Short mmCIF file of C-alpha atoms in Angstrom, two decimals:
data_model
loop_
_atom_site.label_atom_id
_atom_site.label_comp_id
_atom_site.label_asym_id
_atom_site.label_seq_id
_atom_site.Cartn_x
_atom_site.Cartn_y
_atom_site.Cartn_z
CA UNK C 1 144.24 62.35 132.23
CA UNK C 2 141.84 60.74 129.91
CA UNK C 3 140.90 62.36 126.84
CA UNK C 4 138.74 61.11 124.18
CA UNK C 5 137.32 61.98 120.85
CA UNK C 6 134.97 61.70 118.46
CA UNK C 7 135.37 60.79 114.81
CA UNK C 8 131.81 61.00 112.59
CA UNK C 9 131.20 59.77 109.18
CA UNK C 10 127.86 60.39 107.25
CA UNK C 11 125.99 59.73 104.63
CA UNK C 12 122.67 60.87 103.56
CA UNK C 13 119.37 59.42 102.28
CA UNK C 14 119.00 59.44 99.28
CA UNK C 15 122.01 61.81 97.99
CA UNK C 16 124.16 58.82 98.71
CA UNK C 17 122.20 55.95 98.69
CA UNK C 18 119.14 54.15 98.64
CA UNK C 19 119.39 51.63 100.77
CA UNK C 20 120.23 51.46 104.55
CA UNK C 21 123.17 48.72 103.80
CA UNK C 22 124.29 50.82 101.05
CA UNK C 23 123.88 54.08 103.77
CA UNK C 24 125.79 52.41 106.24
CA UNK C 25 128.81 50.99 104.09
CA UNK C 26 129.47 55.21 102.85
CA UNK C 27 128.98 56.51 105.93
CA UNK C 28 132.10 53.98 107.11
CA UNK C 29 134.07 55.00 104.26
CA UNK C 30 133.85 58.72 105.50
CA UNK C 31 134.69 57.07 108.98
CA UNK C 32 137.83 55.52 107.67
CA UNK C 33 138.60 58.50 105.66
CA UNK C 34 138.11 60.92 109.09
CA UNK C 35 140.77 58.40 111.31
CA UNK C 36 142.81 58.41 108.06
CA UNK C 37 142.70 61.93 108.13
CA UNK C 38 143.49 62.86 111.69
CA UNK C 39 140.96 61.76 113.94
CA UNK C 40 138.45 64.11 116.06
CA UNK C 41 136.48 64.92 112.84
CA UNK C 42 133.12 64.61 110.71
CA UNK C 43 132.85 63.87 107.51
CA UNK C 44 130.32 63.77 104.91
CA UNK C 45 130.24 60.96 102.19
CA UNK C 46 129.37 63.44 99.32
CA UNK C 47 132.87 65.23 100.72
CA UNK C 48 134.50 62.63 101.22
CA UNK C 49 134.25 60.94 97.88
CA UNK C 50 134.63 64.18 95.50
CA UNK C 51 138.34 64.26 97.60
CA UNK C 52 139.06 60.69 96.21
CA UNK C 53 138.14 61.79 92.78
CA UNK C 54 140.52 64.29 93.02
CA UNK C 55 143.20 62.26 94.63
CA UNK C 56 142.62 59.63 91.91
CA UNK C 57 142.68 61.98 88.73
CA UNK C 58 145.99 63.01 90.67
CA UNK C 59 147.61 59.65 90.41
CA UNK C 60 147.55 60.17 94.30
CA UNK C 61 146.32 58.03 97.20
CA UNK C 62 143.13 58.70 98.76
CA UNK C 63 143.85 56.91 101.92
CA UNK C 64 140.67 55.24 102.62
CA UNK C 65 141.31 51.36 103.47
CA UNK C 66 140.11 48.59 100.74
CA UNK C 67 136.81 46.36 102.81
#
């Protein structure tokens, strides 16, 4: 049996950013944040970064990977 899975992140011109490099490097964050997070999911940057916010104000770890 072979089962496979999607895991999305995205970001969003221009909420996010204004550039496509800048575009691409949240929308990986979001990536690394779904895999982090469980796998088999999509996440949006804008989401994804108001949960490290929180996570940081927490003293907490947001579990997205340093680049």
């Amino acid at each position: 049996e072979l089962r496979v899975t999607f895991s999305i992140g995205i970001s969003t011109f221009p909420a996010d950013a204004s550039t496509m490099d800048t575009l691409l490097e949240k929308a990986d964050d979001a990536l690394y944040w779904v895999k982090s997070h469980g796998r088999g999911k999509i996440a949006l940057y804008s989401e994804v970064a108001e949960e490290k916010k929180k996570a940081e104000a927490a003293g907490g770890n947001n579990n997205v990977p340093a680049k």
